Coordinates of C-alpha atoms (C1' of nucleotides) in Angstrom, one line a residue:
Chain A
X1 CA -31.5 1.9 -43.7
X2 CA -28.2 0.2 -43.8
X3 CA -26.6 -0.2 -40.4
X4 CA -23.2 1.3 -40.1
X5 CA -20.7 -1.4 -39.4
X6 CA -20.4 -1.6 -35.6
X7 CA -16.7 -1.6 -35.3
X8 CA -16.2 -2.2 -31.6
X9 CA -19.2 -3.4 -29.9
X10 CA -20.5 -6.2 -32.0
X11 CA -17.6 -7.4 -34.0
X12 CA -15.8 -9.2 -31.2
X13 CA -13.1 -10.5 -33.4
X14 CA -13.2 -13.8 -31.5
X15 CA -10.0 -15.7 -31.2
X16 CA -7.2 -13.2 -31.1
X17 CA -5.4 -14.2 -27.9
X18 CA -3.6 -16.6 -30.3
X19 CA -2.1 -13.9 -32.3
X20 CA -2.0 -11.2 -29.7
X21 CA 1.5 -9.7 -29.3
X22 CA 0.9 -9.6 -25.5
X23 CA 0.2 -13.3 -25.1
X24 CA 3.5 -13.7 -23.2
X25 CA 2.6 -11.1 -20.6
X26 CA -1.2 -11.4 -20.2
X27 CA -3.3 -14.3 -19.0
X28 CA -2.4 -16.5 -22.0
X29 CA 1.0 -16.7 -20.4
X30 CA -0.3 -19.4 -18.1
X31 CA -2.1 -21.4 -20.6
X32 CA -1.1 -24.2 -22.9
X33 CA -1.5 -23.4 -26.6
X34 CA -4.2 -26.0 -26.9
X35 CA -6.3 -24.6 -24.0
X36 CA -6.1 -21.1 -25.3
X37 CA -9.5 -21.4 -27.0
X38 CA -11.2 -21.8 -23.7
X39 CA -9.9 -18.4 -22.6
X40 CA -10.9 -16.9 -25.9
X41 CA -14.4 -18.2 -25.4
X42 CA -14.9 -16.0 -22.4
X43 CA -13.0 -12.9 -23.3
X44 CA -14.6 -9.9 -24.9
X45 CA -12.1 -8.1 -27.0
X46 CA -11.6 -4.8 -28.5
X47 CA -13.4 -2.3 -26.3
X48 CA -11.8 1.1 -26.9
X49 CA -11.8 4.1 -24.6
X50 CA -10.6 7.6 -25.4
X51 CA -8.3 9.6 -23.1
X52 CA -10.1 10.5 -20.0
X53 CA -13.0 8.0 -20.3
X54 CA -13.9 5.8 -17.4
X55 CA -13.6 2.0 -17.9
X56 CA -15.5 1.7 -14.7
X57 CA -15.9 3.6 -11.5
X58 CA -16.8 2.9 -7.9
X59 CA -20.5 2.8 -8.6
X60 CA -20.2 0.3 -11.4
X61 CA -21.3 -3.3 -10.4
X62 CA -18.3 -5.5 -10.5
X63 CA -18.5 -7.9 -13.4
X64 CA -15.2 -8.2 -15.1
X65 CA -11.5 -7.7 -15.0
X66 CA -9.8 -5.9 -17.9
X67 CA -6.5 -6.6 -19.5
X68 CA -4.9 -3.5 -21.1
X69 CA -4.3 -4.2 -24.7
X70 CA -2.9 -0.9 -25.8
X71 CA -2.7 2.5 -24.1
X72 CA -2.7 2.8 -20.4
X73 CA -5.0 3.1 -17.4
X74 CA -5.0 4.9 -14.1
X75 CA -6.8 3.5 -11.1
X76 CA -7.8 5.6 -8.2
X77 CA -10.0 5.7 -5.1
X78 CA -12.3 8.7 -4.8
X79 CA -13.3 9.3 -1.2
X80 CA -16.7 10.6 -0.1
X81 CA -15.2 14.0 0.1
X82 CA -14.0 13.9 -3.5
X83 CA -10.4 13.4 -2.7
X84 CA -8.5 11.2 -5.1
X85 CA -5.9 8.7 -4.3
X86 CA -4.2 7.2 -7.4
X87 CA -3.6 3.5 -6.6
X88 CA -1.9 2.4 -9.8
X89 CA -1.0 2.7 -13.4
X90 CA -1.6 -0.2 -15.8
X91 CA 0.2 -0.8 -19.0
X92 CA -0.4 -3.3 -21.9
X93 CA -0.5 -6.9 -20.7
X94 CA -1.5 -5.9 -17.2
X95 CA -4.8 -6.8 -15.5
X96 CA -7.0 -4.2 -13.9
X97 CA -9.7 -4.9 -11.4
X98 CA -8.1 -7.6 -9.2
X99 CA -8.7 -5.4 -6.2
X100 CA -12.4 -5.6 -6.7
X101 CA -12.9 -9.3 -6.5
X102 CA -14.3 -9.0 -3.0
X103 CA -16.8 -6.3 -3.7
X104 CA -20.1 -5.9 -5.4
X105 CA -19.1 -2.7 -7.1
X106 CA -15.6 -1.9 -8.2
X107 CA -13.2 -0.9 -5.4
X108 CA -11.7 1.9 -7.5
X109 CA -12.2 4.0 -10.6
X110 CA -10.3 3.1 -13.8
X111 CA -9.7 5.8 -16.3
X112 CA -7.9 5.7 -19.7
X113 CA -4.9 7.9 -19.7
X114 CA -4.8 7.9 -23.5
X115 CA -6.7 6.1 -26.2
X116 CA -6.8 2.6 -24.8
X117 CA -8.1 -0.7 -25.8
X118 CA -8.9 -3.4 -23.2
X119 CA -10.0 -7.0 -23.2
X120 CA -12.8 -7.9 -20.8
X121 CA -12.8 -11.0 -18.7
X122 CA -16.2 -11.6 -17.0
X123 CA -15.2 -12.9 -13.5
X124 CA -17.9 -15.4 -13.2
X125 CA -16.7 -17.2 -16.3
X126 CA -13.1 -16.6 -15.3
X127 CA -13.6 -18.2 -12.0
X128 CA -15.2 -21.2 -13.7
X129 CA -12.3 -21.5 -16.0
X130 CA -9.6 -21.2 -13.3
X131 CA -11.4 -24.0 -11.5
X132 CA -10.8 -26.2 -14.5
X133 CA -7.3 -25.0 -15.4
X134 CA -5.0 -25.3 -12.4
X135 CA -2.3 -23.4 -14.2
X136 CA -4.6 -20.5 -14.8
X137 CA -5.8 -20.5 -11.2
X138 CA -2.2 -20.5 -10.1
X139 CA -1.5 -17.6 -12.3
X140 CA -4.4 -15.7 -10.9
X141 CA -3.0 -16.2 -7.4
X142 CA 0.3 -15.2 -8.7
X143 CA -1.0 -11.9 -10.1
X144 CA -3.0 -11.0 -7.0
X145 CA -0.2 -11.8 -4.8
X146 CA 2.0 -9.6 -6.8
X147 CA -0.5 -6.8 -6.5
X148 CA -0.4 -7.2 -2.8
X149 CA 3.4 -7.0 -2.9
X150 CA 3.2 -3.9 -5.0
X151 CA 1.0 -2.3 -2.4
X152 CA 3.5 -3.1 0.3
X153 CA 6.3 -1.7 -1.9
X154 CA 4.3 1.5 -2.3
X155 CA 3.6 1.7 1.4
X156 CA 7.3 1.4 2.0
X157 CA 8.1 4.1 -0.5
X158 CA 5.5 6.4 1.0
X159 CA 6.5 6.0 4.6
X160 CA 10.3 5.8 4.4
X161 CA 11.5 7.5 1.2
X162 CA 12.2 11.0 0.2
X163 CA 10.6 12.7 -2.8
X164 CA 13.7 11.9 -5.0
X165 CA 13.7 8.3 -4.0
X166 CA 10.0 7.9 -4.8
X167 CA 10.3 9.5 -8.2
X168 CA 13.4 7.5 -9.1
X169 CA 11.6 4.3 -8.1
X170 CA 8.6 5.2 -10.3
X171 CA 10.8 6.0 -13.3
X172 CA 12.7 2.7 -12.9
X173 CA 9.4 0.8 -12.5
X174 CA 8.1 2.3 -15.7
X175 CA 11.4 1.7 -17.4
X176 CA 11.4 -2.0 -16.6
X177 CA 7.8 -2.4 -17.7
X178 CA 8.6 -0.8 -21.1
X179 CA 11.5 -3.2 -21.3
X180 CA 9.3 -6.2 -20.8
X181 CA 7.3 -5.1 -23.8
X182 CA 10.5 -4.8 -25.8
X183 CA 10.3 -1.1 -25.9
X184 CA 13.2 1.2 -25.0
X185 CA 13.8 1.2 -21.3
X186 CA 15.5 4.5 -21.4
X187 CA 13.4 6.5 -23.8
X188 CA 9.7 6.7 -23.3
X189 CA 6.8 8.9 -22.9
X190 CA 5.0 9.1 -19.6
X191 CA 1.4 8.2 -20.0
X192 CA 0.3 10.3 -16.9
X193 CA 0.4 13.9 -15.9
X194 CA 2.7 15.3 -13.2
X195 CA -0.4 15.6 -11.1
X196 CA -1.1 11.9 -11.2
X197 CA 2.5 11.1 -10.4
X198 CA 2.3 13.5 -7.4
X199 CA -0.9 12.0 -6.2
X200 CA 0.3 8.4 -6.6
X201 CA 3.6 9.1 -4.7
X202 CA 2.0 11.2 -2.0
X203 CA 3.7 14.4 -3.1
X204 CA 2.7 17.9 -4.2
X205 CA 2.9 18.6 -8.0
X206 CA 5.4 21.3 -7.3
X207 CA 7.7 18.8 -5.6
X208 CA 7.5 16.4 -8.5
X209 CA 8.3 19.2 -10.9
X210 CA 11.3 20.3 -8.8
X211 CA 12.7 16.8 -8.5
X212 CA 12.4 16.4 -12.3
X213 CA 14.4 19.5 -12.9
X214 CA 16.9 18.5 -10.2
X215 CA 17.4 15.1 -11.8
X216 CA 17.8 16.9 -15.1
X217 CA 20.5 19.3 -13.7
X218 CA 22.3 16.3 -12.2
X219 CA 22.4 14.7 -15.6
X220 CA 20.3 11.7 -14.5
X221 CA 17.5 12.2 -17.0
X222 CA 16.4 14.5 -19.8
X223 CA 12.7 15.5 -19.6
X224 CA 10.6 17.7 -21.8
X225 CA 7.0 17.5 -20.8
X226 CA 6.0 13.8 -20.8
X227 CA 9.0 12.7 -22.9
X228 CA 11.6 11.2 -20.7
X229 CA 15.1 9.9 -21.3
X230 CA 16.9 8.1 -18.6
X231 CA 20.5 9.1 -19.0
X232 CA 22.0 7.3 -16.0
X233 CA 20.0 4.3 -14.9
X234 CA 22.6 3.2 -12.4
X235 CA 22.6 6.5 -10.7
X236 CA 18.8 6.4 -10.5
X237 CA 19.1 3.0 -8.9
X238 CA 21.5 4.4 -6.4
X239 CA 19.0 7.1 -5.6
X240 CA 16.3 4.6 -4.7
X241 CA 18.7 2.8 -2.4
X242 CA 19.9 6.0 -0.7
X243 CA 17.8 5.1 2.3
X244 CA 19.9 1.9 2.4
X245 CA 23.1 3.9 2.5
X246 CA 22.1 5.7 5.6
X247 CA 22.7 2.5 7.5
X248 CA 26.4 2.2 6.4
Chain B
X1 CA 14.2 -45.2 25.4
X2 CA 10.7 -44.0 25.6
X3 CA 9.9 -41.1 23.3
X4 CA 8.5 -38.1 25.0
X5 CA 5.0 -37.4 23.8
X6 CA 5.4 -35.1 20.8
X7 CA 2.8 -32.5 21.7
X8 CA 2.7 -30.3 18.6
X9 CA 4.4 -31.9 15.7
X10 CA 3.0 -35.3 15.6
X11 CA -0.3 -35.2 17.3
X12 CA -2.1 -33.2 14.7
X13 CA -5.4 -33.3 16.4
X14 CA -7.0 -33.9 13.1
X15 CA -10.5 -32.5 12.6
X16 CA -10.8 -29.5 14.7
X17 CA -12.0 -27.0 12.1
X18 CA -15.4 -28.5 12.9
X19 CA -15.2 -27.3 16.5
X20 CA -12.9 -24.3 16.0
X21 CA -14.5 -21.1 17.4
X22 CA -13.1 -19.2 14.4
X23 CA -14.8 -21.3 11.8
X24 CA -17.0 -18.3 10.9
X25 CA -14.0 -16.1 10.2
X26 CA -11.4 -18.3 8.8
X27 CA -11.3 -20.5 5.6
X28 CA -14.1 -22.8 6.8
X29 CA -16.4 -19.8 6.4
X30 CA -16.5 -20.6 2.7
X31 CA -17.1 -24.3 3.0
X32 CA -20.2 -26.4 3.4
X33 CA -20.3 -28.4 6.6
X34 CA -20.0 -31.7 4.7
X35 CA -17.0 -30.5 2.7
X36 CA -15.1 -29.3 5.8
X37 CA -13.3 -32.7 6.1
X38 CA -11.5 -32.0 2.9
X39 CA -10.0 -28.8 4.4
X40 CA -9.1 -30.6 7.6
X41 CA -7.3 -33.2 5.6
X42 CA -4.8 -30.7 4.4
X43 CA -4.4 -28.4 7.4
X44 CA -1.7 -28.9 10.0
X45 CA -2.9 -27.6 13.3
X46 CA -1.6 -26.4 16.5
X47 CA 1.8 -25.0 15.8
X48 CA 2.7 -22.7 18.6
X49 CA 5.2 -19.8 18.6
X50 CA 6.3 -17.7 21.5
X51 CA 6.4 -13.9 21.5
X52 CA 9.1 -12.8 19.2
X53 CA 9.5 -16.1 17.3
X54 CA 9.5 -16.1 13.5
X55 CA 6.8 -18.1 11.8
X56 CA 8.7 -17.6 8.6
X57 CA 11.1 -15.0 7.2
X58 CA 12.1 -13.8 3.7
X59 CA 14.6 -16.6 3.3
X60 CA 12.2 -19.4 4.1
X61 CA 11.0 -21.3 1.0
X62 CA 7.3 -20.5 0.5
X63 CA 5.2 -23.6 1.2
X64 CA 2.2 -22.6 3.3
X65 CA -0.2 -19.9 4.3
X66 CA -1.0 -19.7 8.0
X67 CA -4.3 -18.9 9.7
X68 CA -3.9 -17.3 13.1
X69 CA -5.7 -19.3 15.7
X70 CA -4.8 -17.4 18.8
X71 CA -2.4 -14.6 19.6
X72 CA -1.3 -12.2 16.8
X73 CA 1.3 -11.8 14.1
X74 CA 3.2 -8.9 12.6
X75 CA 4.4 -9.1 9.0
X76 CA 7.2 -6.8 7.8
X77 CA 9.6 -6.5 4.9
X78 CA 13.3 -6.2 5.8
X79 CA 15.3 -4.4 3.2
X80 CA 18.8 -5.3 2.2
X81 CA 20.0 -2.5 4.5
X82 CA 18.2 -3.9 7.5
X83 CA 15.4 -1.3 7.5
X84 CA 12.0 -2.7 8.5
X85 CA 8.6 -1.8 7.0
X86 CA 5.7 -3.3 8.9
X87 CA 3.1 -4.4 6.4
X88 CA 0.4 -5.7 8.6
X89 CA -1.0 -7.1 11.8
X90 CA -2.9 -10.4 11.8
X91 CA -5.4 -11.4 14.4
X92 CA -7.2 -14.7 15.0
X93 CA -9.2 -15.9 12.0
X94 CA -6.9 -14.0 9.5
X95 CA -4.7 -15.5 6.9
X96 CA -1.0 -14.7 6.7
X97 CA 1.1 -15.3 3.6
X98 CA -1.2 -14.4 0.7
X99 CA 1.4 -11.9 -0.5
X100 CA 3.9 -14.6 -1.0
X101 CA 1.9 -16.7 -3.5
X102 CA 4.0 -15.3 -6.4
X103 CA 7.4 -16.0 -4.9
X104 CA 9.6 -19.0 -4.1
X105 CA 10.5 -17.6 -0.7
X106 CA 8.2 -15.6 1.5
X107 CA 7.7 -12.0 0.6
X108 CA 7.9 -10.8 4.1
X109 CA 8.8 -11.9 7.6
X110 CA 6.1 -13.0 10.1
X111 CA 6.7 -12.7 13.8
X112 CA 4.5 -13.7 16.7
X113 CA 3.7 -10.6 18.8
X114 CA 2.7 -12.8 21.7
X115 CA 2.3 -16.5 22.3
X116 CA 0.5 -17.5 19.1
X117 CA -0.9 -20.6 17.6
X118 CA -1.4 -21.0 13.9
X119 CA -2.9 -23.5 11.5
X120 CA -0.8 -24.3 8.4
X121 CA -2.2 -24.7 4.9
X122 CA 0.3 -26.1 2.4
X123 CA -0.4 -24.1 -0.7
X124 CA 0.1 -26.9 -3.1
X125 CA -2.7 -28.8 -1.4
X126 CA -4.7 -25.7 -0.9
X127 CA -4.5 -24.9 -4.7
X128 CA -5.7 -28.4 -5.5
X129 CA -8.6 -28.1 -3.1
X130 CA -9.6 -24.6 -4.4
X131 CA -9.6 -26.2 -7.9
X132 CA -12.3 -28.6 -6.6
X133 CA -14.3 -26.4 -4.4
X134 CA -15.4 -23.3 -6.3
X135 CA -16.7 -21.6 -3.1
X136 CA -13.3 -21.9 -1.5
X137 CA -11.6 -20.6 -4.7
X138 CA -13.9 -17.7 -4.7
X139 CA -13.1 -17.1 -1.0
X140 CA -9.4 -17.1 -1.7
X141 CA -9.9 -14.5 -4.5
X142 CA -12.0 -12.6 -2.0
X143 CA -9.4 -12.6 0.7
X144 CA -6.6 -11.7 -1.7
X145 CA -8.6 -8.9 -3.2
X146 CA -9.3 -7.5 0.3
X147 CA -5.6 -7.6 1.1
X148 CA -5.0 -5.5 -2.1
X149 CA -7.6 -3.1 -0.9
X150 CA -6.1 -2.9 2.5
X151 CA -2.9 -2.0 0.8
X152 CA -4.5 0.8 -1.1
X153 CA -6.2 2.0 2.1
X154 CA -2.9 2.1 3.8
X155 CA -1.2 4.0 0.9
X156 CA -4.0 6.5 1.1
X157 CA -3.5 6.9 4.9
X158 CA 0.2 7.3 4.4
X159 CA 0.1 9.8 1.6
X160 CA -2.9 12.0 2.6
X161 CA -3.5 11.8 6.3
X162 CA -2.0 13.4 9.4
X163 CA -0.5 11.5 12.3
X164 CA -3.8 11.8 14.3
X165 CA -5.9 10.5 11.4
X166 CA -3.6 7.5 10.9
X167 CA -3.7 6.5 14.5
X168 CA -7.4 7.0 14.8
X169 CA -7.9 4.8 11.8
X170 CA -5.7 2.1 13.2
X171 CA -7.5 2.1 16.5
X172 CA -10.8 1.8 14.8
X173 CA -9.6 -1.0 12.6
X174 CA -8.4 -2.9 15.6
X175 CA -11.7 -2.2 17.3
X176 CA -13.8 -3.6 14.6
X177 CA -11.6 -6.6 14.3
X178 CA -12.0 -7.3 18.0
X179 CA -15.7 -6.8 17.6
X180 CA -15.9 -9.4 14.8
X181 CA -14.5 -11.9 17.3
X182 CA -17.2 -10.9 19.8
X183 CA -14.7 -9.2 22.1
X184 CA -15.1 -5.7 23.4
X185 CA -14.6 -3.1 20.6
X186 CA -13.8 -0.4 23.1
X187 CA -11.7 -2.1 25.6
X188 CA -8.7 -4.1 24.4
X189 CA -5.0 -4.6 24.7
X190 CA -2.8 -3.6 21.8
X191 CA -0.8 -6.6 20.7
X192 CA 2.0 -4.5 19.2
X193 CA 4.5 -2.0 20.6
X194 CA 4.4 1.7 19.9
X195 CA 7.4 1.1 17.6
X196 CA 5.4 -1.2 15.4
X197 CA 2.5 1.2 15.2
X198 CA 4.9 4.0 14.3
X199 CA 6.6 1.9 11.6
X200 CA 3.4 0.6 10.2
X201 CA 1.9 4.1 9.9
X202 CA 5.0 5.8 8.7
X203 CA 5.6 7.9 11.8
X204 CA 8.2 8.3 14.4
X205 CA 7.6 6.5 17.8
X206 CA 7.7 9.9 19.5
X207 CA 4.8 11.1 17.3
X208 CA 2.7 8.0 18.1
X209 CA 3.3 8.6 21.8
X210 CA 2.4 12.2 21.6
X211 CA -0.8 11.5 19.7
X212 CA -1.8 8.9 22.2
X213 CA -1.5 11.4 25.0
X214 CA -3.2 14.1 23.0
X215 CA -6.2 11.8 22.4
X216 CA -6.2 11.0 26.0
X217 CA -6.2 14.6 27.0
X218 CA -9.1 15.2 24.6
X219 CA -11.0 12.4 26.3
X220 CA -11.1 10.2 23.2
X221 CA -9.3 7.3 24.7
X222 CA -7.8 6.1 27.9
X223 CA -4.4 4.4 27.4
X224 CA -2.0 2.9 29.9
X225 CA 0.7 1.1 28.1
X226 CA -0.9 -1.4 25.7
X227 CA -4.2 -1.3 27.5
X228 CA -6.6 0.9 25.5
X229 CA -10.1 2.0 26.1
X230 CA -11.9 3.9 23.3
X231 CA -14.0 6.5 25.2
X232 CA -15.5 8.3 22.2
X233 CA -15.7 6.2 19.1
X234 CA -17.7 8.7 17.1
X235 CA -15.2 11.4 17.8
X236 CA -12.4 9.1 16.6
X237 CA -14.4 8.4 13.4
X238 CA -14.7 12.1 12.9
X239 CA -10.9 12.4 13.3
X240 CA -10.3 9.9 10.5
X241 CA -12.7 11.9 8.3
X242 CA -11.1 15.2 9.0
X243 CA -9.3 15.1 5.7
X244 CA -12.8 14.8 4.2
X245 CA -14.0 17.9 6.0
X246 CA -11.4 20.0 4.4
X247 CA -13.3 19.9 1.2
X248 CA -16.5 21.4 2.6
Chain C
dC1 C1' -1.4 34.0 -36.2
dG2 C1' -3.0 35.5 -31.9
dT3 C1' -5.7 34.0 -27.9
dC4 C1' -6.9 31.1 -24.4
dC5 C1' -6.5 27.5 -21.0
dG6 C1' -4.7 23.5 -18.5
dG7 C1' -0.6 21.9 -17.1
dA8 C1' 4.2 22.7 -15.7
dT9 C1' 7.7 25.3 -13.6
dT10 C1' 9.9 28.4 -10.3
dG11 C1' 10.2 31.2 -6.1
dA12 C1' 9.2 32.4 -1.0
dT13 C1' 7.3 31.1 3.2
dC14 C1' 5.4 28.0 6.7
dC15 C1' 4.3 23.9 9.3
dA16 C1' 3.8 19.0 10.7
dT17 C1' 6.6 15.8 12.0
dA18 C1' 11.4 14.0 12.2
dT19 C1' 15.3 14.1 15.0
dC20 C1' 18.1 14.6 19.0
dA21 C1' 18.3 14.3 23.9
dA22 C1' 16.9 13.0 28.3
dA23 C1' 13.9 11.1 31.7
dG24 C1' 10.4 8.1 33.1
dT25 C1' 8.2 3.4 33.3
dT26 C1' 7.5 -1.5 33.1
dG27 C1' 8.6 -6.1 33.0
dT28 C1' 11.4 -9.7 34.2
dA29 C1' 15.4 -12.5 35.5
dC30 C1' 18.3 -13.4 39.1
Chain D
dG1 C1' 13.8 -7.1 46.2
dT2 C1' 17.0 -5.3 43.0
dA3 C1' 18.7 -4.2 38.6
dC4 C1' 19.0 -4.3 33.9
dA5 C1' 16.9 -3.9 29.4
dA6 C1' 13.4 -2.6 26.6
dC7 C1' 9.9 0.4 25.9
dT8 C1' 7.5 4.8 26.5
dT9 C1' 7.0 9.5 27.3
dT10 C1' 8.2 14.4 27.2
dG11 C1' 10.8 18.5 25.6
dA12 C1' 13.6 21.4 22.3
dT13 C1' 15.1 22.0 17.7
dA14 C1' 15.6 21.3 12.7
dT15 C1' 13.9 20.3 8.1
dG16 C1' 11.6 18.3 3.9
dG17 C1' 8.1 19.1 1.5
dA18 C1' 3.4 21.5 1.5
dT19 C1' 1.3 25.6 0.5
dC20 C1' 0.7 30.1 -1.6
dA21 C1' 1.6 33.0 -5.5
dA22 C1' 3.2 34.1 -9.9
dT23 C1' 4.9 33.1 -14.3
dC24 C1' 5.6 30.2 -18.1
dC25 C1' 4.7 27.0 -21.8
dG26 C1' 2.4 24.3 -25.5
dG27 C1' -1.3 22.9 -27.9
dA28 C1' -6.3 23.6 -29.5
dC29 C1' -9.2 26.5 -31.7
dG30 C1' -11.2 30.5 -33.7

DNA sequence: CGTCCGGATTGATCCATATCAAAGTTGTAC
DNA sequence: GTACAACTTTGATATGGATCAATCCGGACG
């Protein structure tokens, strides 16, 4: 019997960091061209997940970090009682799993929000490599530190800002992340449901919905379902700084 | 003219990680006895700050991480508008500044909550050293990852939990951190003001105060000013899991 | 082409916590 | 010991967003 060609699992198209369009965002960013092979030696490319599939969950033994190659990923913590707290959204070029480097199983659950492909970096090998490439080590510290800062930023949003401010901030964050990938910063499609936005921002779905329509009525955005157009970026930025204006 | 003896700055009592009582909590934790010298070579010990003094702020160029040796430290972000968001409290054995490793100036402001001494680890040297000691590198990843998780935990608390749950969680967190240092887990003195607690937990001071008295009336704690005694730890744990119970 | 179903929107009501206001308390400097 | 300043507590009121309850929409599928 002829084996069907195993598209994803066993054709690990080695050596494509070199030609990956995300090499200026992802880990290769920190590596000299001539050292890139060493990263390619440890990466497992091309794993694909359909919308809704888990890349890992809190019971999976922690082995690897994952770089999003295409699609998008939602991470969340599920409490004993089944409650979910969305902790982040990850877009192409971003690294998922850094929060788990202190645990034996993953610290969160990662789910593909759409058809998503990821590159897998086994941490043991990654740590070996960062021990040899100071630039890469530095970059890892950089990424982790940024993730800590993101957390603080989120905490700030949650504890001090109104629903409108939180949503404006999220839209602008997404916008700038699309822009980094040279996609339109004003015209994009949200990878996540209203529910996920609500959960992430500590709001009720209904509130998210209402704020979207309010923004729409004020001419700040145009939104139909997940399609969003930012009509007035400056005004949105003003919204996020409203808490600032209180002081004046 | 005889120079006065420069107590802190130039008598860097080299080599005291060896005999430091926190060596099982702090960075030495990850290092073999015989490699400990290499850490001591880069650490600057014994800097002392009085209550209210800044160890660094957001305009200070980022150079070093600081391990708390005694006392305690509050970190917070100050926004352009002067608003403060407390991002964490650090106790002896804990490392301050990990969130800044992606920036040229510190990402937050660190202030001594009481008379506090810290050990300074210049990051440049620290990165060199972690490149050579895989165990230490691993430990750095571990610490940073934990800080990310703390952030997620806090976000969860802020977005899903009531005032009582948040405060119970903080008390229990402090309790277990005192315990790690072999101090009483039920009888301690809060290093921070009600205001800082409120800010950290996204509450108004008045609410914090009210919850403290409510807990007291319920016989969960005894509190006079900053002195706290946890009378019923199990009940407090139940409080933090109240959100869980909703689901049953 | 209708039906069904999950997600999204809209409306009405309620509540936890903020906010405002005023004492009380503690520490500390003189 | 007195007095100021900073912190804490307590009370009364207001409100942003949660919650409850329909209804609406769009896409998958028979």
